[in-house]
mmCIF file of C-alpha atoms in Angstrom:
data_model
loop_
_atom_site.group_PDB
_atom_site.id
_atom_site.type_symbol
_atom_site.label_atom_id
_atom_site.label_comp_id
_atom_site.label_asym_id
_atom_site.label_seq_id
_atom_site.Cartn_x
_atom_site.Cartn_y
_atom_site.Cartn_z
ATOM 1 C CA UNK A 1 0.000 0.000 0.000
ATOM 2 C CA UNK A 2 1.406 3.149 -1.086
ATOM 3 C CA UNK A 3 1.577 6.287 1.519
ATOM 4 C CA UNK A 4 0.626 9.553 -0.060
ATOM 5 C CA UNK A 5 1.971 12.669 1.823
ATOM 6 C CA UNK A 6 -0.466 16.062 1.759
ATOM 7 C CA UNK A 7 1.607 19.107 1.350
ATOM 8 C CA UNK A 8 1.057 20.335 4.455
ATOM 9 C CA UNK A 9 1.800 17.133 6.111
ATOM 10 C CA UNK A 10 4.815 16.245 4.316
ATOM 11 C CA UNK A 11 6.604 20.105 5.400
ATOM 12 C CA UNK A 12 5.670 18.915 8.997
ATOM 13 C CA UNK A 13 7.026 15.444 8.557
ATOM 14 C CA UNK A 14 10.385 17.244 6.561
ATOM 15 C CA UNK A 15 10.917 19.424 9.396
ATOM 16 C CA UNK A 16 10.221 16.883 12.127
ATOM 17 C CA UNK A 17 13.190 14.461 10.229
ATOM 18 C CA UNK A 18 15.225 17.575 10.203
ATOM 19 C CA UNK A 19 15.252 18.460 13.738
ATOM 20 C CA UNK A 20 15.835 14.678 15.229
ATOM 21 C CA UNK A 21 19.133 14.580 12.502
ATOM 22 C CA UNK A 22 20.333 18.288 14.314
ATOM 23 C CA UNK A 23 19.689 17.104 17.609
ATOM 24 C CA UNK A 24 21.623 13.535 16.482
ATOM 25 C CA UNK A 25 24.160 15.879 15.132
ATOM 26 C CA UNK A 26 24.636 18.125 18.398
ATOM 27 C CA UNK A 27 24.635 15.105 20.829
ATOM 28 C CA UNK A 28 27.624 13.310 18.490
ATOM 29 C CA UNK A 29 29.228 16.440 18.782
ATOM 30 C CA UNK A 30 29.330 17.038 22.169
ATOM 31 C CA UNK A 31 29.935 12.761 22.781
ATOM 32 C CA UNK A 32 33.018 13.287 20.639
ATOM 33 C CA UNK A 33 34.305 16.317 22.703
ATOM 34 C CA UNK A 34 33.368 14.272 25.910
ATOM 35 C CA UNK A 35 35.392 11.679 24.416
ATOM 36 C CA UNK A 36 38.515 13.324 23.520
ATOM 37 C CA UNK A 37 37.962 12.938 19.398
ATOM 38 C CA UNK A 38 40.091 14.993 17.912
ATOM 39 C CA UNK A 39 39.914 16.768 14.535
ATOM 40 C CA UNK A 40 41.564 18.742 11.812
ATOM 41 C CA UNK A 41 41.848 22.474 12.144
ATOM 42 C CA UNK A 42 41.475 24.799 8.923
ATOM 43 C CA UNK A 43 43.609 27.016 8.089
ATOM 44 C CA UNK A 44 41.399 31.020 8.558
ATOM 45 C CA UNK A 45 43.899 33.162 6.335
ATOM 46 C CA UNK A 46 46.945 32.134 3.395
ATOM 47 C CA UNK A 47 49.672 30.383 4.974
ATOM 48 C CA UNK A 48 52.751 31.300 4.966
ATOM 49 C CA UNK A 49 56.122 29.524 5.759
ATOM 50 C CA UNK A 50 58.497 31.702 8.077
ATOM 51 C CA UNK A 51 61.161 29.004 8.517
ATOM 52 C CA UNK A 52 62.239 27.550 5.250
ATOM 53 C CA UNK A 53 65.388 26.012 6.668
ATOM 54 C CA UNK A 54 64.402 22.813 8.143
ATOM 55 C CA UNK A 55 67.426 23.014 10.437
ATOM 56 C CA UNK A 56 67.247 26.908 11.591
ATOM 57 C CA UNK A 57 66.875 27.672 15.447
ATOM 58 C CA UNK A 58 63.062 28.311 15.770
ATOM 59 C CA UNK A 59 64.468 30.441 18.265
ATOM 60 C CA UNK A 60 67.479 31.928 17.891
ATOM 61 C CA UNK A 61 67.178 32.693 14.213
ATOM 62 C CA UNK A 62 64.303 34.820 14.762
ATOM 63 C CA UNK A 63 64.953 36.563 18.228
ATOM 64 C CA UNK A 64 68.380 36.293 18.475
ATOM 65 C CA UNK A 65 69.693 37.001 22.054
ATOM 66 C CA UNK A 66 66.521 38.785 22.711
ATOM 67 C CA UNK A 67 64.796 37.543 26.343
ATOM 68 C CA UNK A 68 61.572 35.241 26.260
ATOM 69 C CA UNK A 69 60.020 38.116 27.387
ATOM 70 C CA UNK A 70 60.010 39.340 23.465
ATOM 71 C CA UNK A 71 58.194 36.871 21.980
ATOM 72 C CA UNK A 72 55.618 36.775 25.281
ATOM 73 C CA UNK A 73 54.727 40.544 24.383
ATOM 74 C CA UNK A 74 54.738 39.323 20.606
ATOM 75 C CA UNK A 75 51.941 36.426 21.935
ATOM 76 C CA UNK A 76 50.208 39.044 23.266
ATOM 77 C CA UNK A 77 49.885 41.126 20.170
ATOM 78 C CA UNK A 78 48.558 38.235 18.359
ATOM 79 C CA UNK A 79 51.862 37.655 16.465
ATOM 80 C CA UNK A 80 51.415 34.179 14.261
ATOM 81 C CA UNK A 81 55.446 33.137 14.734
ATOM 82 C CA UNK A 82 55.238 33.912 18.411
ATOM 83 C CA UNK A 83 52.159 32.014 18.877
ATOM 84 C CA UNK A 84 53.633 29.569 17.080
ATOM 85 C CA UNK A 85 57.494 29.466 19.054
ATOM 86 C CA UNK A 86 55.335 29.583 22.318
ATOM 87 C CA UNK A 87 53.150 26.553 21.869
ATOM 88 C CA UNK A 88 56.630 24.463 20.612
ATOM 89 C CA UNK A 89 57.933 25.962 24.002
ATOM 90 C CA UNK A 90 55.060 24.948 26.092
ATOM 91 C CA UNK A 91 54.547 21.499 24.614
ATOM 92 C CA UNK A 92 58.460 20.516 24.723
ATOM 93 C CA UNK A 93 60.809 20.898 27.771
ATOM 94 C CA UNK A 94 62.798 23.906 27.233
ATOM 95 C CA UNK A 95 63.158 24.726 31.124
ATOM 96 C CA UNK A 96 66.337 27.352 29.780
ATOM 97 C CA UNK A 97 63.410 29.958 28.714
ATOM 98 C CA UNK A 98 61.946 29.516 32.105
ATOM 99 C CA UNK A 99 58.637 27.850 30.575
ATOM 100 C CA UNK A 100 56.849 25.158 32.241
ATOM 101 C CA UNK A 101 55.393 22.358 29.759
ATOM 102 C CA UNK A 102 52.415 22.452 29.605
ATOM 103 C CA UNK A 103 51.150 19.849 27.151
ATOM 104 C CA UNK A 104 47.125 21.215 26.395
ATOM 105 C CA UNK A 105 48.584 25.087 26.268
ATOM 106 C CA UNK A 106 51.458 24.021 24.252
ATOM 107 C CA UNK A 107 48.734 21.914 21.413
ATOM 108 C CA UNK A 108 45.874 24.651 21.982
ATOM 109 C CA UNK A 109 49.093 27.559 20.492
ATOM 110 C CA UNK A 110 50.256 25.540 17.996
ATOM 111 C CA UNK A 111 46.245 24.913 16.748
ATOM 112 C CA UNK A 112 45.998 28.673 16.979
ATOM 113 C CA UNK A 113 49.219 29.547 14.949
ATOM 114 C CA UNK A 114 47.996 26.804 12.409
ATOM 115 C CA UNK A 115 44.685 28.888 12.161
ATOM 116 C CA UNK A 116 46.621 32.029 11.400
ATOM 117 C CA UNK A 117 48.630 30.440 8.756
ATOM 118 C CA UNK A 118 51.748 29.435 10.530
ATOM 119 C CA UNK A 119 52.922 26.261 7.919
ATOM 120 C CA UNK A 120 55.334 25.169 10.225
ATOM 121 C CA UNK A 121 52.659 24.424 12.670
ATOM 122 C CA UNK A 122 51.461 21.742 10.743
ATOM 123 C CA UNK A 123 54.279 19.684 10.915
ATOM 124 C CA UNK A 124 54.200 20.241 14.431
ATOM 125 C CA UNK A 125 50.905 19.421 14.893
ATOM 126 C CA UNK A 126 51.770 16.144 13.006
ATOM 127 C CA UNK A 127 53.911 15.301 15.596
ATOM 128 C CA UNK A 128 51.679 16.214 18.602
ATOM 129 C CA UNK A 129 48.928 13.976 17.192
ATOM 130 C CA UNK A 130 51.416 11.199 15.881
ATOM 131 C CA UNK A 131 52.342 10.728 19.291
ATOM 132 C CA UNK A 132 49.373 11.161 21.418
ATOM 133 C CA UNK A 133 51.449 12.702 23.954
ATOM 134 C CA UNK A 134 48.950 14.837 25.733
ATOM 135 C CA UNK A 135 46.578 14.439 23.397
ATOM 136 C CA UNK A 136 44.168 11.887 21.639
ATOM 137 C CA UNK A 137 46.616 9.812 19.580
ATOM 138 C CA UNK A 138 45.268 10.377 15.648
ATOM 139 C CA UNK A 139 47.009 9.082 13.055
ATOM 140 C CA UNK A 140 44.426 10.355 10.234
ATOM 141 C CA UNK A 141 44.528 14.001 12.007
ATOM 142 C CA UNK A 142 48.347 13.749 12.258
ATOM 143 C CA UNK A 143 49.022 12.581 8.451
ATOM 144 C CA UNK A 144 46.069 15.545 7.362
ATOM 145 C CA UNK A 145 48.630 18.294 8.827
ATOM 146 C CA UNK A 146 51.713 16.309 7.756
ATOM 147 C CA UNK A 147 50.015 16.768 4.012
ATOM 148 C CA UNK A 148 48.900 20.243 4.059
ATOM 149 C CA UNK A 149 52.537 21.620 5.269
ATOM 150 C CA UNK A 150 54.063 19.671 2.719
ATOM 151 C CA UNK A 151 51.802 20.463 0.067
ATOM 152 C CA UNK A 152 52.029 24.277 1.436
ATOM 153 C CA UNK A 153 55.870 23.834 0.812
ATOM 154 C CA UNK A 154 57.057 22.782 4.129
ATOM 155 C CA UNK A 155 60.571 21.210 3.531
ATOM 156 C CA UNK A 156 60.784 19.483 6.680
ATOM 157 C CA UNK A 157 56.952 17.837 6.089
ATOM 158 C CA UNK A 158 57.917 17.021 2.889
ATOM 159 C CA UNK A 159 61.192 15.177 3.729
ATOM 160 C CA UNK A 160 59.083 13.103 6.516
ATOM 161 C CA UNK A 161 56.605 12.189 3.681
ATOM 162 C CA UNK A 162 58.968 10.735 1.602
ATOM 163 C CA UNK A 163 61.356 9.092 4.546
ATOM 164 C CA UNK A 164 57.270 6.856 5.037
ATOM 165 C CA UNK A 165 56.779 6.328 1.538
ATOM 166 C CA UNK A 166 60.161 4.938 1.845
ATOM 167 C CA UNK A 167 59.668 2.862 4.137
ATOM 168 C CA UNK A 168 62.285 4.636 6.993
ATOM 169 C CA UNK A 169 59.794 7.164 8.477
ATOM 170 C CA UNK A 170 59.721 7.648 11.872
ATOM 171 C CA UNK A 171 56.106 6.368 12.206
ATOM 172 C CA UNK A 172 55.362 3.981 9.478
ATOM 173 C CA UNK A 173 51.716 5.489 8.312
ATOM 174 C CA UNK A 174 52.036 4.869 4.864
ATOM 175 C CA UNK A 175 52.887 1.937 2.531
ATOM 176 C CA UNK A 176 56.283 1.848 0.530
ATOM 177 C CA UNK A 177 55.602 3.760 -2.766
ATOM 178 C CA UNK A 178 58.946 4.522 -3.947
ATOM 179 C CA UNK A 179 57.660 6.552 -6.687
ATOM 180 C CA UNK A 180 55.562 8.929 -4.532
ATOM 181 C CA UNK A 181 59.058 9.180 -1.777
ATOM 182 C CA UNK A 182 60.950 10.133 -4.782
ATOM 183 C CA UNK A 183 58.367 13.053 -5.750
ATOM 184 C CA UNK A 184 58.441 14.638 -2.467
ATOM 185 C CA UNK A 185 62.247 14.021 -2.538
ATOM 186 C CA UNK A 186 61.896 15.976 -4.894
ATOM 187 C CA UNK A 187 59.857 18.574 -4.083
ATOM 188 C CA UNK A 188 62.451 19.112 -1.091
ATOM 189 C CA UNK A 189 65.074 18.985 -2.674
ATOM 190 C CA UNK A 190 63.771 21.811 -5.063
ATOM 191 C CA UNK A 191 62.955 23.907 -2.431
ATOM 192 C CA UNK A 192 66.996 23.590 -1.292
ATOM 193 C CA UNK A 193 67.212 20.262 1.438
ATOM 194 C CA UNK A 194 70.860 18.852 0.456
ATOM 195 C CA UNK A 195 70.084 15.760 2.069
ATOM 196 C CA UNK A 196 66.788 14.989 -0.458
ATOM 197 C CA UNK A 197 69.629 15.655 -3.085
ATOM 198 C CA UNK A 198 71.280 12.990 -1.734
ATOM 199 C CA UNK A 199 68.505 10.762 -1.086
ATOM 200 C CA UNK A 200 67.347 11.127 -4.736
ATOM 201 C CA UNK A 201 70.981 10.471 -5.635
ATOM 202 C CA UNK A 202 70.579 6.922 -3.552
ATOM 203 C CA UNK A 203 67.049 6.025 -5.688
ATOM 204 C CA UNK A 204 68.780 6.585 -9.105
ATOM 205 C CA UNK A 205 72.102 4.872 -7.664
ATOM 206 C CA UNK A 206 70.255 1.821 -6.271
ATOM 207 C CA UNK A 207 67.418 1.805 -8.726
ATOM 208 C CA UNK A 208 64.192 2.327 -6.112
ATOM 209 C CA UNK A 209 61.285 2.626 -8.276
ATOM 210 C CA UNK A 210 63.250 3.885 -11.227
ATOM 211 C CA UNK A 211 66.031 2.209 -13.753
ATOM 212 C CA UNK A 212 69.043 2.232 -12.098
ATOM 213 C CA UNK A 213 70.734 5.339 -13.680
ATOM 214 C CA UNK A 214 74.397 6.629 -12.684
ATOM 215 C CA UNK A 215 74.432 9.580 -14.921
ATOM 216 C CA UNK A 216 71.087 10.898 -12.936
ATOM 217 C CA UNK A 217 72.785 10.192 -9.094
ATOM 218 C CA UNK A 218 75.744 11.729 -9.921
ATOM 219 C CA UNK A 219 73.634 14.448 -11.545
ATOM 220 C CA UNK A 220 71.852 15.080 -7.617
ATOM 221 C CA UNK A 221 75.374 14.578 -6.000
ATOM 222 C CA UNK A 222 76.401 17.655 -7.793
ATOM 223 C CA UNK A 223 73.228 19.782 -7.136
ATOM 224 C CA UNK A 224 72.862 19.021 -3.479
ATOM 225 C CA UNK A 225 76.250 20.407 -3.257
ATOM 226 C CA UNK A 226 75.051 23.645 -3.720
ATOM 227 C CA UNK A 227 71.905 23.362 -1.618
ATOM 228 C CA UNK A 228 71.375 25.799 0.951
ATOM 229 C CA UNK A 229 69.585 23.539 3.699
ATOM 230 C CA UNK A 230 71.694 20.986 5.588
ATOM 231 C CA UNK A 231 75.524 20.408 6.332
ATOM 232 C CA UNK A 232 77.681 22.010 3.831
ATOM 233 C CA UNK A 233 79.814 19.074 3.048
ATOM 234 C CA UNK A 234 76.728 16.207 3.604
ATOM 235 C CA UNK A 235 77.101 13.720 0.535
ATOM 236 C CA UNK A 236 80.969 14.688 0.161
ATOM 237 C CA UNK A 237 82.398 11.067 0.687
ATOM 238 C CA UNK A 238 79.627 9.905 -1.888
ATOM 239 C CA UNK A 239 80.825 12.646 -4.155
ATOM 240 C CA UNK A 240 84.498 11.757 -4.187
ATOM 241 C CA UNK A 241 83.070 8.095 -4.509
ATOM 242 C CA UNK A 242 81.709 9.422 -7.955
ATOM 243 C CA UNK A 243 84.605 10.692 -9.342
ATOM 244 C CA UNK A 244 87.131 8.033 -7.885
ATOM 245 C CA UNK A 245 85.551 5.366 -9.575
ATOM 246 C CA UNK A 246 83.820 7.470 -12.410
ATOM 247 C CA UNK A 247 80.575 6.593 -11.299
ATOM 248 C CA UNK A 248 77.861 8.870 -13.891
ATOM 249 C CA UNK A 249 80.959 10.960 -14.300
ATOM 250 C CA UNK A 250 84.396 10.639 -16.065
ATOM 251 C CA UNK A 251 86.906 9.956 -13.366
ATOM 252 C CA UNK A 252 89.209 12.668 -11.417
ATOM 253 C CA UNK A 253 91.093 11.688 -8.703
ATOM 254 C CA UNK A 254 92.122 15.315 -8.253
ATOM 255 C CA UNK A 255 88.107 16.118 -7.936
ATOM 256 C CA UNK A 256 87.586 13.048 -5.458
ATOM 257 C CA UNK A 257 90.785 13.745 -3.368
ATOM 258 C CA UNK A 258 89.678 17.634 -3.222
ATOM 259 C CA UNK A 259 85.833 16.000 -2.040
ATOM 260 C CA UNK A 260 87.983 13.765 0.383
ATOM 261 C CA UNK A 261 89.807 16.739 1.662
ATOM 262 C CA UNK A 262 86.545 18.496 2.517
ATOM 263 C CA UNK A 263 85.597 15.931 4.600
ATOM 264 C CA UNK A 264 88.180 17.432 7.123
ATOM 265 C CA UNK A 265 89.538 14.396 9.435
ATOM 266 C CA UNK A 266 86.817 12.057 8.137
ATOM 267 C CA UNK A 267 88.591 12.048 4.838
ATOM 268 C CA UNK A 268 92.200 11.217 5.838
ATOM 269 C CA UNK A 269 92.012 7.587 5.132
ATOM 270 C CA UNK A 270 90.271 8.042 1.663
ATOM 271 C CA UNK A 271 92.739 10.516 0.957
ATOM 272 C CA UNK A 272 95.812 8.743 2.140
ATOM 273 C CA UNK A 273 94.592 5.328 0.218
ATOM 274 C CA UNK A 274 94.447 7.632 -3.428
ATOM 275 C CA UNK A 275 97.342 9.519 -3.048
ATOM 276 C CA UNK A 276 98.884 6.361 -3.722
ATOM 277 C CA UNK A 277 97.477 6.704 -7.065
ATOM 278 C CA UNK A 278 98.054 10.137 -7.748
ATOM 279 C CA UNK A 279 101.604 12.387 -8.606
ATOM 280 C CA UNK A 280 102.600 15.299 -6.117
ATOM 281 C CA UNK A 281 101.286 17.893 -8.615
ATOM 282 C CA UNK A 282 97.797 16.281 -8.718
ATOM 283 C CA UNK A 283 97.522 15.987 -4.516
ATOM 284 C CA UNK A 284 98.754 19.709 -4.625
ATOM 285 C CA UNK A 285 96.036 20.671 -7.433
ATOM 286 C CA UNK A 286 93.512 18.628 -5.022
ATOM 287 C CA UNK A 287 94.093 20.599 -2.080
ATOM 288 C CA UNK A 288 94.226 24.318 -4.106
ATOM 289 C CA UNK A 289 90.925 23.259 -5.346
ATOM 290 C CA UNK A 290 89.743 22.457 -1.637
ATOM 291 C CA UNK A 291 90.641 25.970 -0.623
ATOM 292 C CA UNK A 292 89.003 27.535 -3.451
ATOM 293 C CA UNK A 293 86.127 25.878 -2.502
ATOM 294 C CA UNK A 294 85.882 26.670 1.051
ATOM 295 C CA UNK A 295 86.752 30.632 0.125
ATOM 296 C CA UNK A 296 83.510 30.422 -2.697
ATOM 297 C CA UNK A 297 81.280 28.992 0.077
ATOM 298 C CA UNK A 298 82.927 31.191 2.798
ATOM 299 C CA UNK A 299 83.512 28.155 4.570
ATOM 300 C CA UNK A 300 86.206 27.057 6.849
ATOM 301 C CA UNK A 301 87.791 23.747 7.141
ATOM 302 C CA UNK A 302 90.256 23.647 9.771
ATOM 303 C CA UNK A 303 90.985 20.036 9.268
ATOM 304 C CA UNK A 304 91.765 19.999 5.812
ATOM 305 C CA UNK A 305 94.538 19.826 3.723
ATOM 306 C CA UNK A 306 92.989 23.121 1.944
ATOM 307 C CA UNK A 307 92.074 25.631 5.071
ATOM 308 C CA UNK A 308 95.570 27.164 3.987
ATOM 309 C CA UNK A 309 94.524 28.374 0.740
ATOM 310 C CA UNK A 310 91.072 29.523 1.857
#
């Protein structure tokens, strides 16, 4: 038997339905907050990264010598870094600044600073819900900030996506795609992270998800030498690998021993095995080269064979 509605009864009977799925709503709501369900916070304005060296002080780089007290009046002004610096404060143990951790605080500032378009808050966020610590433990939440920073150009989110797509991230979330580690290598490594130069210099080298192909690793050696993020001599030994045995390259054992020599005291047994190889002319080529070097990068290497033609 079929049911026909009236007009008049069917609005009452829409508007009934539509009150009992609010009031479902509301109650879910609040059981969630009751339960500690956490959630994804949107971004209210354009982001905006203000630390695009993975490895600069959060800190120091920003405030210098200047006394906590700075970036407390900056909090107070509504300033998106400080917000951000204080919640990484609050939620880690950094007793030198005189803060106490406070775990909730140190979450509810980072939220904030996310919400005002901090980017580096998301990979700090990522943490804070990858861990649980203090929180409810979410890996979907913590992987939806890990995302957005690196799709927001985040270096150091970006680096952490492609260390899980790996398969050598620090928490495992994703399967092993080496074709989707190598694109965010990549994206890092565009943006200036020497060691995703490297790492892309290992997939070509080792053939992960790609031919094996020497020309294109030596290729990324030779770039993340120039990259601004990281240590200015990460990838060296691999470099003077490269050129020692003419790996996507033509061999120079004056290149390799210069690359050995700007390894400081790390190199000495690399360098002391070629020179066995090599005339006095080419070791003394080697280490002009190694000076020139560190005087182009304005870089001192106190250890090497080179530091005296800097």
């Amino acid at each position: 038997m079929m049911v026909v509605f009236s007009f008049p009864k069917l609005l009452v009977f829409m508007l009934l339905m539509m009150f009992l799925v609010s009031g479902c709503k509301g109650e879910d709501e609040a059981s969630a907050k009751e339960s500690g369900a956490v959630e994804f916070v949107g971004m209210e304005v354009d982001g905006r990264v203000y630390n695009p060296d993975p490895y600069a002080s959060l800190y120091g780089d920003v405030y210098g010598d200047s006394p906590i007290d700075s970036v407390v009046d900056d909090l107070r002004d509504n300033d998106p870094y400080a917000t951000y610096l204080m919640g990484v404060l609050y939620y880690n143990d950094y007793p030198e600044y005189g803060i106490k951790r406070d775990l909730e605080k140190g979450r509810e500032l980072l939220e904030e600073a996310w919400r005002m378009g901090v980017i580096d808050a998301g990979y700090s966020l990522y943490e804070v819900y990858g861990s649980g610590n203090g929180v409810g433990e979410s890996r979907s939440v913590a992987l939806e900030y890990l995302i957005s920073s690196a799709e927001m150009g985040y270096v150091k989110s970006q680096v952490a996506l492609a260390e899980d797509y790996f398969g050598r991230g620090e928490n495992d979330y994703l399967e092993t795609d080496y074709r989707l580690s190598k694109e965010w290598y990549e994206k890092a490594a565009e943006l200036g992270d020497k060691e995703s130069g490297v790492a892309l210099a290992k997939i070509y080298y080792e053939g992960y998800g790609v031919p094996v192909n020497y020309n294109a690793a030596f290729e990324w050696m030779k770039r993340a030498e120039n990259m601004p993020y990281g240590s200015a001599t990460f990838g060296f030994g691999t470099l003077a690998k490269c050129y020692e045995e003419g790996i996507g390259t033509t061999i120079s054992l004056v290149q390799a021993y210069k690359y050995y020599d700007l390894r400081g005291t790390a190199g000495i047994p690399d360098k002391e095995r070629l020179s066995e190889q090599m005339t006095p002319e080419q070791i003394q080529e080697a280490i002009r080269l190694s000076g020139e070097w560190q005087r182009e990068h304005n870089i001192s290497m106190p250890n090497s064979e080179g530091y005296q033609y800097r």
